[in-house]
Tab-separated table of C-alpha atoms in Angstrom:
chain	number	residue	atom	x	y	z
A	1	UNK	CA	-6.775	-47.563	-3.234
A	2	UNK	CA	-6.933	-45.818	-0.435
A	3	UNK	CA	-5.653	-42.389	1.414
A	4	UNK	CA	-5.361	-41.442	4.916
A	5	UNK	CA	-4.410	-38.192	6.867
A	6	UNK	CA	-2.394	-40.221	9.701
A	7	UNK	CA	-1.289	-37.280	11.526
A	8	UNK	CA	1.999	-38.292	12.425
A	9	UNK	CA	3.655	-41.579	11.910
A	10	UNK	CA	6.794	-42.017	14.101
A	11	UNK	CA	4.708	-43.590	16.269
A	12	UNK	CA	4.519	-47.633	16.142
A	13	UNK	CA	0.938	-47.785	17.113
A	14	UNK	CA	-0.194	-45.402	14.343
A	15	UNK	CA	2.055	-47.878	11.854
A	16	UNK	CA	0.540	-50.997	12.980
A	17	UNK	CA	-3.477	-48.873	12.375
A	18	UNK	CA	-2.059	-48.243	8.699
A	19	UNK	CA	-1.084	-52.402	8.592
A	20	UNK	CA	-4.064	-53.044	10.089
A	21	UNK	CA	-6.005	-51.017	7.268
A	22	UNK	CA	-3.699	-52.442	4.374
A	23	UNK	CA	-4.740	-55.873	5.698
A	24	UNK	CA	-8.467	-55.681	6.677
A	25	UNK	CA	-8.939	-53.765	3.000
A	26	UNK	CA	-6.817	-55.133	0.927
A	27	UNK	CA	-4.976	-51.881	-0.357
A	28	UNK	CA	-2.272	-52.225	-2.975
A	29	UNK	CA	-1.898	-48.494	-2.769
A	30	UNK	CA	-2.057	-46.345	-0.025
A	31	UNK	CA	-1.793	-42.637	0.359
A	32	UNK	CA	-0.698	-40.948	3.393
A	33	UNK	CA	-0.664	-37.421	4.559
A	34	UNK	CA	1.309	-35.590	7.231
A	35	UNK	CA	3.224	-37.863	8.188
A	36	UNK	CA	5.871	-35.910	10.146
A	37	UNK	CA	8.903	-38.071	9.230
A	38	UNK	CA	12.196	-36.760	8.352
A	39	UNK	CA	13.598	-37.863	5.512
A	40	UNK	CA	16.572	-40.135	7.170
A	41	UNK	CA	13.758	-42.068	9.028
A	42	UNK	CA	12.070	-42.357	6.245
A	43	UNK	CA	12.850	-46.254	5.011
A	44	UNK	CA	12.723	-47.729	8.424
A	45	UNK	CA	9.325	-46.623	8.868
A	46	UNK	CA	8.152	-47.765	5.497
A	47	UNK	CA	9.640	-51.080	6.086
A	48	UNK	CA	7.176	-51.590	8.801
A	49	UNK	CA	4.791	-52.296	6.397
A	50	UNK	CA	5.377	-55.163	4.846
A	51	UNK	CA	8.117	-56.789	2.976
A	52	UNK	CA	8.491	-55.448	-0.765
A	53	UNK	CA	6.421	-52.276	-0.213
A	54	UNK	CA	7.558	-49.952	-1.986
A	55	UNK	CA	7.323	-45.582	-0.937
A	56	UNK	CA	7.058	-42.162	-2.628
A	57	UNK	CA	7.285	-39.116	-0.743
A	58	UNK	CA	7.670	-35.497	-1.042
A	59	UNK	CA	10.697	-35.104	0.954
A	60	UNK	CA	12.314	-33.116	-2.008
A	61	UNK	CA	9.369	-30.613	-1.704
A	62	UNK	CA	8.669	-30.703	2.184
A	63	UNK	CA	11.020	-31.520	5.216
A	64	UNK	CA	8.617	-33.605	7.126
A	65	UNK	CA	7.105	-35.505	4.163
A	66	UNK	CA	3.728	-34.617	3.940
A	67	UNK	CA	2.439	-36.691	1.521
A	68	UNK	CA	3.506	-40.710	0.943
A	69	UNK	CA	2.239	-43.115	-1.370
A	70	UNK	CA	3.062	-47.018	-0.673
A	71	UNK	CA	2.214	-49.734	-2.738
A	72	UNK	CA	2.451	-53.406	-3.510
A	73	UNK	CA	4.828	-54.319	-6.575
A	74	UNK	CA	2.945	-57.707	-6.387
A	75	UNK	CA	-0.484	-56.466	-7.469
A	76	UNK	CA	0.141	-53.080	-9.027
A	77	UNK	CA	2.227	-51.154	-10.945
A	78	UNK	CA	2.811	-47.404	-9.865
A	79	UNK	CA	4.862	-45.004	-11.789
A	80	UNK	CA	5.717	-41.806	-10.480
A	81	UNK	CA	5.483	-38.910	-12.689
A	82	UNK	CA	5.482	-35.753	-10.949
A	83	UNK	CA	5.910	-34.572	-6.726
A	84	UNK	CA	5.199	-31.342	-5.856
A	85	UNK	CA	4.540	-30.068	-2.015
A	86	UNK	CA	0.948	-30.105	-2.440
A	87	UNK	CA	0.498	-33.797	-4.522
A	88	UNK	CA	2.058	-36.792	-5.862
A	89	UNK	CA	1.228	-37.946	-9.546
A	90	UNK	CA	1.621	-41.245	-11.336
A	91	UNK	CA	0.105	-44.391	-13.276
A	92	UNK	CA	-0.619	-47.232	-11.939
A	93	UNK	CA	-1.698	-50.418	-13.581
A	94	UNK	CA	-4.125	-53.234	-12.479
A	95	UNK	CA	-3.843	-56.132	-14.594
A	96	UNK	CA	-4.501	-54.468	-17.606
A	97	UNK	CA	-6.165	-51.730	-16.899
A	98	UNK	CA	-4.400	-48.266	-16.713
A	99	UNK	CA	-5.548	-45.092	-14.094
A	100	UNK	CA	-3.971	-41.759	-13.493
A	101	UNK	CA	-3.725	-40.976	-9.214
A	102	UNK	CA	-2.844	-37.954	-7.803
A	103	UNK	CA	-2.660	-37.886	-3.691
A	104	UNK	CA	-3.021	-34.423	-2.676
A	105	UNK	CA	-2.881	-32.700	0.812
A	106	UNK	CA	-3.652	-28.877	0.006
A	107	UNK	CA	-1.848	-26.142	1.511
A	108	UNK	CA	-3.834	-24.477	4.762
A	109	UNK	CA	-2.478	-21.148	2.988
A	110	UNK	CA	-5.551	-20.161	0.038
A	111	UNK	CA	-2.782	-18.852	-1.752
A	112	UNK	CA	-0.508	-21.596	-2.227
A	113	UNK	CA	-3.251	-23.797	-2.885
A	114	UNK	CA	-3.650	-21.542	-6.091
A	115	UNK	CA	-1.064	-23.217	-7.329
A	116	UNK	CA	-2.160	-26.760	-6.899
A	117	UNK	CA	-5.527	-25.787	-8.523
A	118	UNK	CA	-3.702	-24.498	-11.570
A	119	UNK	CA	-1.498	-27.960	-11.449
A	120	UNK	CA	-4.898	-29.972	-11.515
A	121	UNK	CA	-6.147	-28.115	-14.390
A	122	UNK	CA	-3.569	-28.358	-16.409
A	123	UNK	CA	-3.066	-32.305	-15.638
A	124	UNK	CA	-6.929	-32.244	-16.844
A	125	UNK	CA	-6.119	-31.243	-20.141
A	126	UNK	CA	-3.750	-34.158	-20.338
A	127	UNK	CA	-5.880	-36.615	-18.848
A	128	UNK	CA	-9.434	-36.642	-21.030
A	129	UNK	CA	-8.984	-40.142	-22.458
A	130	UNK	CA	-7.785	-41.545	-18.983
A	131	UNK	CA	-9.564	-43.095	-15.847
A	132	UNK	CA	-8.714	-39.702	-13.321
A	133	UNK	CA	-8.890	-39.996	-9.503
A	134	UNK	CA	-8.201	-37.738	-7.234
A	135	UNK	CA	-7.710	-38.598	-3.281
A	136	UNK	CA	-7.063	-36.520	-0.220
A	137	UNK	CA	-6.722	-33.661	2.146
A	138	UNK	CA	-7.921	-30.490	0.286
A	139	UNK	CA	-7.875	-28.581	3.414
A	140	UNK	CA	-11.125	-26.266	1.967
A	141	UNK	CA	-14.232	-27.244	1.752
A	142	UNK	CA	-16.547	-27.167	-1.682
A	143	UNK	CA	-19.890	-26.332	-0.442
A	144	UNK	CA	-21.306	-24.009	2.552
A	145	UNK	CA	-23.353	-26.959	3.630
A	146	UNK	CA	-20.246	-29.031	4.517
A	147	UNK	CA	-19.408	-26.988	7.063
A	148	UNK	CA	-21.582	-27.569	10.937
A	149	UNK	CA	-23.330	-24.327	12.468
A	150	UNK	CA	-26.542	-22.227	11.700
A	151	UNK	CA	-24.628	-19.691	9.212
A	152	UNK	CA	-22.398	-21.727	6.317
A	153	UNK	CA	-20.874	-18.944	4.048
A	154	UNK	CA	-19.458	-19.200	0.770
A	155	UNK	CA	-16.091	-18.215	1.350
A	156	UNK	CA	-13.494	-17.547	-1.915
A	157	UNK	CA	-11.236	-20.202	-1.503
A	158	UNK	CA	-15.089	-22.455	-1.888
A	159	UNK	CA	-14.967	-20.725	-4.738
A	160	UNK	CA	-12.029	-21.080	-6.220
A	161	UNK	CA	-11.525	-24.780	-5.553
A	162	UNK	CA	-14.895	-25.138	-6.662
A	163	UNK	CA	-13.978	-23.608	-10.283
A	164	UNK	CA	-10.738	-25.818	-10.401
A	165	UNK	CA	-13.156	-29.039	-10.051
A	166	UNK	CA	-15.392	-27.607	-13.007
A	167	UNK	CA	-12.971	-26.979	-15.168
A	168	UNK	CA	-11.343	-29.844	-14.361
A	169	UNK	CA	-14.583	-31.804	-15.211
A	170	UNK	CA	-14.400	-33.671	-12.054
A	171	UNK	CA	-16.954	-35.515	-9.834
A	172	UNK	CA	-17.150	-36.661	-5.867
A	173	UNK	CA	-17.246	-40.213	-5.456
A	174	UNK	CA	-19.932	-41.851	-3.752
A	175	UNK	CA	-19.471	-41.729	0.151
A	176	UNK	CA	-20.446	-43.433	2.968
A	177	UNK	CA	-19.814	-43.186	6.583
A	178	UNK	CA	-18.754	-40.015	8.548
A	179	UNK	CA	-19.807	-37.011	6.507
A	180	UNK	CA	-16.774	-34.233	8.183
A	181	UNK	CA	-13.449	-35.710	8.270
A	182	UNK	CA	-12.023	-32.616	10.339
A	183	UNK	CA	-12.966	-30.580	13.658
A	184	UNK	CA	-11.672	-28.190	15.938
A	185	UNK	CA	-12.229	-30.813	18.701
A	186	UNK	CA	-14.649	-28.269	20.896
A	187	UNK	CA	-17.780	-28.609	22.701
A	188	UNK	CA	-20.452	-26.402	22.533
A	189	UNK	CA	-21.337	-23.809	20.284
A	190	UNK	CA	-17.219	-23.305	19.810
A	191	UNK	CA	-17.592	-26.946	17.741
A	192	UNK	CA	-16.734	-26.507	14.092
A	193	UNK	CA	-16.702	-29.329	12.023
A	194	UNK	CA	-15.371	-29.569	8.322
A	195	UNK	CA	-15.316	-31.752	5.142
A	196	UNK	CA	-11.911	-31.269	4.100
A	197	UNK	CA	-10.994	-34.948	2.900
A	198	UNK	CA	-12.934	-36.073	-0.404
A	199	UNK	CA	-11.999	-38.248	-3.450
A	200	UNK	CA	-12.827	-36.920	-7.037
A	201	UNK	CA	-12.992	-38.428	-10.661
A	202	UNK	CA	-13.236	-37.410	-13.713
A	203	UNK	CA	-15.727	-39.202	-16.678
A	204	UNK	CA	-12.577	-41.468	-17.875
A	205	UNK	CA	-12.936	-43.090	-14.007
């Protein structure tokens, strides 16, 4: 499994870095955020792929797609269940073992991201006696310390996602690698650098 905030995807060379990953990693699922394609573009670009790959998207929620989720019919079995502008839901099975996924990219507005919150905590509710994860762009940050600078602040959308993954009884995963996925690409004391991208799961995962 993996998830990726691609950042546009029209472009060939970014579609041959996301066959590149599939290949080097051996994904059978992939999530991808903003992708930027319309919806009539939408099968040509997935086709690029690989042969048999099969695509989700939110295009019924968002005009440009925001979120995708490909995956290989040969080694996994997804099921969507629900698509909403902020996430995609579904089951997917491994052999014989069953996991919930949801692939979220989080509204930049705090306000619409209310909403996603109170989607994940319902789906919680649902989900106590299944393996839970979680993947993607939150667009907020959990802690004060995963933002750079001298002064981190605990802000109230912290502090409302932060309640969301309580009472959703969820946990990061293990990381490795760069700790901020996101920055405002200045030098200087103007550079701002964020941890916007995690992946969460709960004790079933």
């Amino acid at each position: 499994i993996a998830c990726w905030n691609i950042r546009g995807l029209n472009d060939s060379t970014k579609q041959r870095e996301v066959k590149s990953l599939i290949l080097k990693y051996n994904v059978a699922l992939l999530g991808i955020l903003e992708t930027r394609v319309r919806a009539a573009n939408k099968e040509k670009v997935a086709r690029s792929f690989g042969r048999g790959w099969r695509v989700a998207t939110n295009h019924s929620q968002s005009l440009l797609g925001r979120i995708w989720i490909l995956w290989n019919p040969s080694i996994v079995k997804f099921t969507v269940e629900h698509i909403s502008h902020q996430a995609i839901h579904g089951r997917m099975i491994l052999q014989e073992a069953e996991v919930y996924i949801s692939v979220v990219y989080g509204s930049c507005d705090y306000r619409e991201r209310r909403d996603l919150w109170a989607n994940l905590v319902h789906l919680s509710q649902r989900l106590k006696s299944m393996p839970w994860i979680i993947v993607g762009d939150f667009n907020v940050s959990r802690w004060p310390n995963e933002h750079s600078g001298d002064k981190p602040v605990l802000s109230k959308a912290m502090t409302e996602f932060g309640e969301s993954i309580r009472k959703c009884e969820l946990e990061d995963l293990r990381q490795s690698g760069c700790f901020y996925s996101w920055s405002n690409k200045r030098a200087g004391v103007e550079a701002v650098s964020k941890k916007l991208d995690r992946a969460m799961g709960n004790w079933g995962w």
